[in-house]
Amino acid sequence: MLVRGSLRCSNKLRVAISRSCVPFSKPQCRRFSMPANGANGTGAPAASSSSMLVPFVNELDRIAPSFKINGSQITVLQSPTQFYETLKEKIRKAERRIFLSTLYIGKSEKELIATLQEALRAKPNLKLSILTDALRGTREAPEPSCASLLAPLVTEFGPDRVEIRMYHTPNLTGLRKKHIPKRINEGWGLQHMKLYGADDEILMTGANLSNDYFTDRQDRYHLFSSKDVTEYFSNIHQAVSSLSFLIEPSRSPSGFEMTWPEANAAPSPLENPRQFVKDSTGLLSGLISPKTAPLTAYDEAPAEKRDTSVYMLAQFSQLLSPDTSTELPAISHILKTLAAPEYAKSSWTFTAGYFNPAPSLTKLLLGTASHGNTVITASPYANGFYKSPGVSGLLPDAYTLLARRFIRAVQQHKLDQSITLKEWRKGTVGEPGAWTYHAKGLWVTLPDSKDPCISLIGSSNYTKRSYSLDLEANALIVTENEGLKQRLGEEQRWLQENTTVTTLEDFGKPERKVGIKVRLAMMIVKLVGGAL
């Protein structure tokens, strides 16, 4: 089924970038200095906030490319329904392009497909590009799957207007690919980016495109109305697409065929994984470096009103040798900076639906000087794998074990008064009205401030797997815009409305005991090379 062929491939990435992007001869000015009267009409507080941001941005400018925009160009959405309705609205209004990078599109998402069809039928010049993961997108084949759902779009509108791509990790080949069950083979790496672009706007989120994420699975969602930010992530989407299989409709029982176009930027990861990584490195490293990234100059906001920096972060560890990914260095720098004594009155909030921070991040979280810090994670009863069949059903207890270890470390470091763990729960999975929790992110509030001025939004789960196996894309916001800071503060607070403080004593209750099967499953996953 995996056939090398000379096929239609409209994704001439390098040419597209050179034609559509206008690189700056000099980096944009990213100094944080406010007008004399401050953004909020006062003098000293704004200057103080600005000076406290300098240690963050000086190093961030060396780590990742960024654009300066006005804070009003970022809209913070709250609910799954609002996310879905906004996504459909942007699709319907698109005139030139729609690009969707996601782990998967639910195989029964007929309304979303109908919305895409409606837009394509109404706008003859509109083009659609979809990138998903090959393992997740074809898992059910020859039964209905993500791939079989999307292939008919190519049939109706043709390959010149619709391109469906599926990325396959180079880590799962040969005997490993043949014998590892489909339910767990995703542990060797996925296309995990969530980039939902339409014309010159992009939705950054951790949500996939399926019914639960549209109805009862809480995530985070930021709409960036910025031509520059959207164009940058469009280039990332195109680059990874050129390293992915092409999905074409067929009359086979599965309804699709996966092929590797000769025009791709590298050989197939299944045939030559080593060369695939080498060529991927050559393509991607330049896109994510602040020195060589294609930075456009499309946004029209006056320079004096550009009070917000958006750093474009990417974690492409499995595709880069050497690894020059930017997400882990950026978040590590933020936490290291918060360890300085002058940030003792700052605070942070960290959330991950699947609580398993990379060991280096756990150490940095415990090492900050900040007080009033909060970790939000899903209760086992709000975990999407709760009572799931097979090995995945052990995951909620595995994350419980990891959360308990974190709280024990908090106590050992005598940080009980500085760090609080809260579990998010809205009903019990499987019961009417229940929601699951999938939000991830970081907010930083500086001393003497009410609301955050730094926030991280995107696909990453901040795990060892995120930093070694999956493809992640994130936006790091650093702002002095009072309205945006207020919106970030509200987001941080309402995410906690369904949380309860969880202590080490709570983990000791009989219903929270973790059995030997869970510990054994975690050991097996590590031994065979996968990661949670």
PDB file of C-alpha atoms in Angstrom, residues 15-181:
ATOM      1  CA  VAL A  15      10.045  28.003  -4.010  1.00  0.00           C
ATOM      2  CA  ALA A  16       6.866  28.903  -2.134  1.00  0.00           C
ATOM      3  CA  ILE A  17       8.787  30.333   0.779  1.00  0.00           C
ATOM      4  CA  SER A  18      11.129  32.350  -1.364  1.00  0.00           C
ATOM      5  CA  ARG A  19       8.209  33.874  -3.260  1.00  0.00           C
ATOM      6  CA  SER A  20       5.814  34.521  -0.392  1.00  0.00           C
ATOM      7  CA  CYS A  21       8.119  35.602   2.398  1.00  0.00           C
ATOM      8  CA  VAL A  22      10.007  38.846   2.659  1.00  0.00           C
ATOM      9  CA  PRO A  23      12.859  38.342   5.136  1.00  0.00           C
ATOM     10  CA  PHE A  24      13.919  41.287   7.231  1.00  0.00           C
ATOM     11  CA  SER A  25      17.473  42.431   6.685  1.00  0.00           C
ATOM     12  CA  LYS A  26      17.615  43.120  10.412  1.00  0.00           C
ATOM     13  CA  PRO A  27      15.670  41.488  13.243  1.00  0.00           C
ATOM     14  CA  GLN A  28      12.603  43.367  14.436  1.00  0.00           C
ATOM     15  CA  CYS A  29      13.207  45.501  17.510  1.00  0.00           C
ATOM     16  CA  ARG A  30      12.051  43.532  20.515  1.00  0.00           C
ATOM     17  CA  ARG A  31      13.095  45.808  23.349  1.00  0.00           C
ATOM     18  CA  PHE A  32      10.405  46.105  25.952  1.00  0.00           C
ATOM     19  CA  SER A  33      10.051  49.816  26.590  1.00  0.00           C
ATOM     20  CA  MET A  34       6.712  51.496  27.063  1.00  0.00           C
ATOM     21  CA  PRO A  35       5.679  55.074  26.350  1.00  0.00           C
ATOM     22  CA  ALA A  36       6.468  57.496  29.170  1.00  0.00           C
ATOM     23  CA  ASN A  37       2.912  57.460  30.499  1.00  0.00           C
ATOM     24  CA  GLY A  38       2.704  53.637  30.375  1.00  0.00           C
ATOM     25  CA  ALA A  39       0.163  51.519  28.550  1.00  0.00           C
ATOM     26  CA  ASN A  40      -2.407  52.057  31.297  1.00  0.00           C
ATOM     27  CA  GLY A  41      -1.837  55.757  31.769  1.00  0.00           C
ATOM     28  CA  THR A  42       0.537  55.420  34.715  1.00  0.00           C
ATOM     29  CA  GLY A  43       4.270  55.798  34.774  1.00  0.00           C
ATOM     30  CA  ALA A  44       6.243  53.624  37.208  1.00  0.00           C
ATOM     31  CA  PRO A  45       4.262  50.335  37.085  1.00  0.00           C
ATOM     32  CA  ALA A  46       4.627  50.027  33.320  1.00  0.00           C
ATOM     33  CA  ALA A  47       8.362  50.783  33.461  1.00  0.00           C
ATOM     34  CA  SER A  48       8.777  48.258  36.265  1.00  0.00           C
ATOM     35  CA  SER A  49       6.950  45.579  34.275  1.00  0.00           C
ATOM     36  CA  SER A  50       9.063  46.367  31.246  1.00  0.00           C
ATOM     37  CA  SER A  51      12.357  46.040  33.111  1.00  0.00           C
ATOM     38  CA  MET A  52      11.263  42.733  34.653  1.00  0.00           C
ATOM     39  CA  LEU A  53      10.621  41.337  31.171  1.00  0.00           C
ATOM     40  CA  VAL A  54      14.067  42.184  29.811  1.00  0.00           C
ATOM     41  CA  PRO A  55      15.842  39.057  31.163  1.00  0.00           C
ATOM     42  CA  PHE A  56      13.179  36.907  29.521  1.00  0.00           C
ATOM     43  CA  VAL A  57      13.150  38.480  26.063  1.00  0.00           C
ATOM     44  CA  ASN A  58      16.884  39.005  25.673  1.00  0.00           C
ATOM     45  CA  GLU A  59      17.473  35.259  25.632  1.00  0.00           C
ATOM     46  CA  LEU A  60      14.201  34.370  23.892  1.00  0.00           C
ATOM     47  CA  ASP A  61      15.286  36.536  20.955  1.00  0.00           C
ATOM     48  CA  ARG A  62      18.303  34.246  20.586  1.00  0.00           C
ATOM     49  CA  ILE A  63      16.245  31.065  20.865  1.00  0.00           C
ATOM     50  CA  ALA A  64      13.292  31.521  18.513  1.00  0.00           C
ATOM     51  CA  PRO A  65      11.916  33.768  15.758  1.00  0.00           C
ATOM     52  CA  SER A  66       9.187  36.186  16.756  1.00  0.00           C
ATOM     53  CA  PHE A  67       6.837  38.893  15.526  1.00  0.00           C
ATOM     54  CA  LYS A  68       5.649  42.007  17.304  1.00  0.00           C
ATOM     55  CA  ILE A  69       1.913  42.595  17.130  1.00  0.00           C
ATOM     56  CA  ASN A  70      -0.730  44.441  19.108  1.00  0.00           C
ATOM     57  CA  GLY A  71      -2.320  42.521  21.968  1.00  0.00           C
ATOM     58  CA  SER A  72      -5.781  43.137  20.516  1.00  0.00           C
ATOM     59  CA  GLN A  73      -4.851  40.757  17.681  1.00  0.00           C
ATOM     60  CA  ILE A  74      -5.116  37.789  20.079  1.00  0.00           C
ATOM     61  CA  THR A  75      -8.569  36.528  21.045  1.00  0.00           C
ATOM     62  CA  VAL A  76      -8.872  34.030  23.897  1.00  0.00           C
ATOM     63  CA  LEU A  77     -11.695  31.528  23.435  1.00  0.00           C
ATOM     64  CA  GLN A  78     -13.150  29.621  26.350  1.00  0.00           C
ATOM     65  CA  SER A  79     -15.259  26.592  25.450  1.00  0.00           C
ATOM     66  CA  PRO A  80     -15.127  23.668  23.006  1.00  0.00           C
ATOM     67  CA  THR A  81     -18.326  24.934  21.368  1.00  0.00           C
ATOM     68  CA  GLN A  82     -16.860  28.412  20.902  1.00  0.00           C
ATOM     69  CA  PHE A  83     -13.750  26.839  19.377  1.00  0.00           C
ATOM     70  CA  TYR A  84     -15.780  24.748  16.934  1.00  0.00           C
ATOM     71  CA  GLU A  85     -18.097  27.566  15.886  1.00  0.00           C
ATOM     72  CA  THR A  86     -15.126  29.906  15.374  1.00  0.00           C
ATOM     73  CA  LEU A  87     -13.313  27.262  13.311  1.00  0.00           C
ATOM     74  CA  LYS A  88     -16.342  26.736  11.056  1.00  0.00           C
ATOM     75  CA  GLU A  89     -16.832  30.494  10.709  1.00  0.00           C
ATOM     76  CA  LYS A  90     -13.231  31.017   9.592  1.00  0.00           C
ATOM     77  CA  ILE A  91     -13.507  28.126   7.114  1.00  0.00           C
ATOM     78  CA  ARG A  92     -16.689  29.561   5.579  1.00  0.00           C
ATOM     79  CA  LYS A  93     -15.158  33.035   5.238  1.00  0.00           C
ATOM     80  CA  ALA A  94     -11.821  31.873   3.791  1.00  0.00           C
ATOM     81  CA  GLU A  95     -11.069  33.222   0.324  1.00  0.00           C
ATOM     82  CA  ARG A  96      -7.598  31.882  -0.514  1.00  0.00           C
ATOM     83  CA  ARG A  97      -6.405  29.105   1.741  1.00  0.00           C
ATOM     84  CA  ILE A  98      -7.263  26.791   4.592  1.00  0.00           C
ATOM     85  CA  PHE A  99      -4.560  24.730   6.249  1.00  0.00           C
ATOM     86  CA  LEU A 100      -5.221  22.311   9.081  1.00  0.00           C
ATOM     87  CA  SER A 101      -2.451  20.500  10.969  1.00  0.00           C
ATOM     88  CA  THR A 102      -3.829  18.073  13.531  1.00  0.00           C
ATOM     89  CA  LEU A 103      -3.220  14.664  15.037  1.00  0.00           C
ATOM     90  CA  TYR A 104      -6.432  13.393  13.470  1.00  0.00           C
ATOM     91  CA  ILE A 105      -9.901  14.324  12.276  1.00  0.00           C
ATOM     92  CA  GLY A 106     -12.595  12.142  13.778  1.00  0.00           C
ATOM     93  CA  LYS A 107     -13.802   9.551  11.282  1.00  0.00           C
ATOM     94  CA  SER A 108     -17.431  10.623  11.834  1.00  0.00           C
ATOM     95  CA  GLU A 109     -16.920  14.402  11.528  1.00  0.00           C
ATOM     96  CA  LYS A 110     -19.289  14.796   8.615  1.00  0.00           C
ATOM     97  CA  GLU A 111     -20.372  18.312   9.613  1.00  0.00           C
ATOM     98  CA  LEU A 112     -16.785  19.584   9.534  1.00  0.00           C
ATOM     99  CA  ILE A 113     -16.248  17.939   6.122  1.00  0.00           C
ATOM    100  CA  ALA A 114     -19.506  19.470   4.883  1.00  0.00           C
ATOM    101  CA  THR A 115     -18.296  22.897   6.037  1.00  0.00           C
ATOM    102  CA  LEU A 116     -15.069  22.440   4.076  1.00  0.00           C
ATOM    103  CA  GLN A 117     -17.045  21.310   1.014  1.00  0.00           C
ATOM    104  CA  GLU A 118     -19.353  24.306   1.313  1.00  0.00           C
ATOM    105  CA  ALA A 119     -16.399  26.701   1.344  1.00  0.00           C
ATOM    106  CA  LEU A 120     -14.603  24.991  -1.548  1.00  0.00           C
ATOM    107  CA  ARG A 121     -17.739  24.917  -3.690  1.00  0.00           C
ATOM    108  CA  ALA A 122     -18.450  28.596  -3.053  1.00  0.00           C
ATOM    109  CA  LYS A 123     -14.874  29.828  -3.655  1.00  0.00           C
ATOM    110  CA  PRO A 124     -13.252  28.400  -6.820  1.00  0.00           C
ATOM    111  CA  ASN A 125      -9.867  29.902  -5.889  1.00  0.00           C
ATOM    112  CA  LEU A 126      -9.856  28.483  -2.366  1.00  0.00           C
ATOM    113  CA  LYS A 127      -7.280  25.773  -1.627  1.00  0.00           C
ATOM    114  CA  LEU A 128      -7.244  23.284   1.233  1.00  0.00           C
ATOM    115  CA  SER A 129      -4.265  21.523   2.810  1.00  0.00           C
ATOM    116  CA  ILE A 130      -4.722  19.004   5.625  1.00  0.00           C
ATOM    117  CA  LEU A 131      -1.893  17.353   7.578  1.00  0.00           C
ATOM    118  CA  THR A 132      -2.562  14.572  10.087  1.00  0.00           C
ATOM    119  CA  ASP A 133      -0.639  11.651  11.546  1.00  0.00           C
ATOM    120  CA  ALA A 134      -0.388   8.466   9.495  1.00  0.00           C
ATOM    121  CA  LEU A 135      -0.546   6.023  12.403  1.00  0.00           C
ATOM    122  CA  ARG A 136      -3.623   7.630  13.936  1.00  0.00           C
ATOM    123  CA  GLY A 137      -5.204   8.536  10.610  1.00  0.00           C
ATOM    124  CA  THR A 138      -5.137   5.005   9.175  1.00  0.00           C
ATOM    125  CA  ARG A 139      -5.438   2.960  12.361  1.00  0.00           C
ATOM    126  CA  GLU A 140      -8.933   1.620  11.634  1.00  0.00           C
ATOM    127  CA  ALA A 141      -8.380   0.837   7.913  1.00  0.00           C
ATOM    128  CA  PRO A 142      -9.886  -0.873   5.998  1.00  0.00           C
ATOM    129  CA  GLU A 143     -12.778   0.145   8.245  1.00  0.00           C
ATOM    130  CA  PRO A 144     -13.771   3.860   8.140  1.00  0.00           C
ATOM    131  CA  SER A 145     -10.848   6.053   9.186  1.00  0.00           C
ATOM    132  CA  CYS A 146      -9.606   9.621   9.066  1.00  0.00           C
ATOM    133  CA  ALA A 147      -7.968   8.868   5.703  1.00  0.00           C
ATOM    134  CA  SER A 148     -11.123   7.410   4.154  1.00  0.00           C
ATOM    135  CA  LEU A 149     -13.107  10.410   5.428  1.00  0.00           C
ATOM    136  CA  LEU A 150     -10.776  12.908   3.748  1.00  0.00           C
ATOM    137  CA  ALA A 151      -9.951  11.148   0.471  1.00  0.00           C
ATOM    138  CA  PRO A 152     -13.307  12.024  -1.208  1.00  0.00           C
ATOM    139  CA  LEU A 153     -12.397  15.721  -0.935  1.00  0.00           C
ATOM    140  CA  VAL A 154      -9.632  15.068  -3.452  1.00  0.00           C
ATOM    141  CA  THR A 155     -12.093  13.226  -5.699  1.00  0.00           C
ATOM    142  CA  GLU A 156     -14.528  16.141  -5.726  1.00  0.00           C
ATOM    143  CA  PHE A 157     -12.161  19.115  -5.951  1.00  0.00           C
ATOM    144  CA  GLY A 158      -9.027  17.625  -7.468  1.00  0.00           C
ATOM    145  CA  PRO A 159      -5.406  17.448  -6.243  1.00  0.00           C
ATOM    146  CA  ASP A 160      -4.694  21.018  -7.398  1.00  0.00           C
ATOM    147  CA  ARG A 161      -7.118  22.375  -4.776  1.00  0.00           C
ATOM    148  CA  VAL A 162      -7.070  19.747  -2.037  1.00  0.00           C
ATOM    149  CA  GLU A 163      -3.995  18.061  -0.606  1.00  0.00           C
ATOM    150  CA  ILE A 164      -4.215  15.469   2.181  1.00  0.00           C
ATOM    151  CA  ARG A 165      -0.949  14.555   3.887  1.00  0.00           C
ATOM    152  CA  MET A 166      -0.138  12.106   6.663  1.00  0.00           C
ATOM    153  CA  TYR A 167       3.159  12.182   8.518  1.00  0.00           C
ATOM    154  CA  HIS A 168       4.852   8.928   9.544  1.00  0.00           C
ATOM    155  CA  THR A 169       7.555   8.803  12.216  1.00  0.00           C
ATOM    156  CA  PRO A 170      10.972   7.441  11.157  1.00  0.00           C
ATOM    157  CA  ASN A 171      11.188   5.724  14.559  1.00  0.00           C
ATOM    158  CA  LEU A 172       8.717   2.961  13.713  1.00  0.00           C
ATOM    159  CA  THR A 173       9.983   0.797  10.866  1.00  0.00           C
ATOM    160  CA  GLY A 174      10.765  -2.828  10.024  1.00  0.00           C
ATOM    161  CA  LEU A 175      10.014  -5.495  12.629  1.00  0.00           C
ATOM    162  CA  ARG A 176       9.028  -2.916  15.220  1.00  0.00           C
ATOM    163  CA  LYS A 177       6.301  -1.542  12.952  1.00  0.00           C
ATOM    164  CA  LYS A 178       5.184  -5.031  11.984  1.00  0.00           C
ATOM    165  CA  HIS A 179       4.746  -6.435  15.494  1.00  0.00           C
ATOM    166  CA  ILE A 180       3.803  -3.526  17.785  1.00  0.00           C
ATOM    167  CA  PRO A 181      -0.017  -3.343  18.172  1.00  0.00           C
TER     168      PRO A 181
END
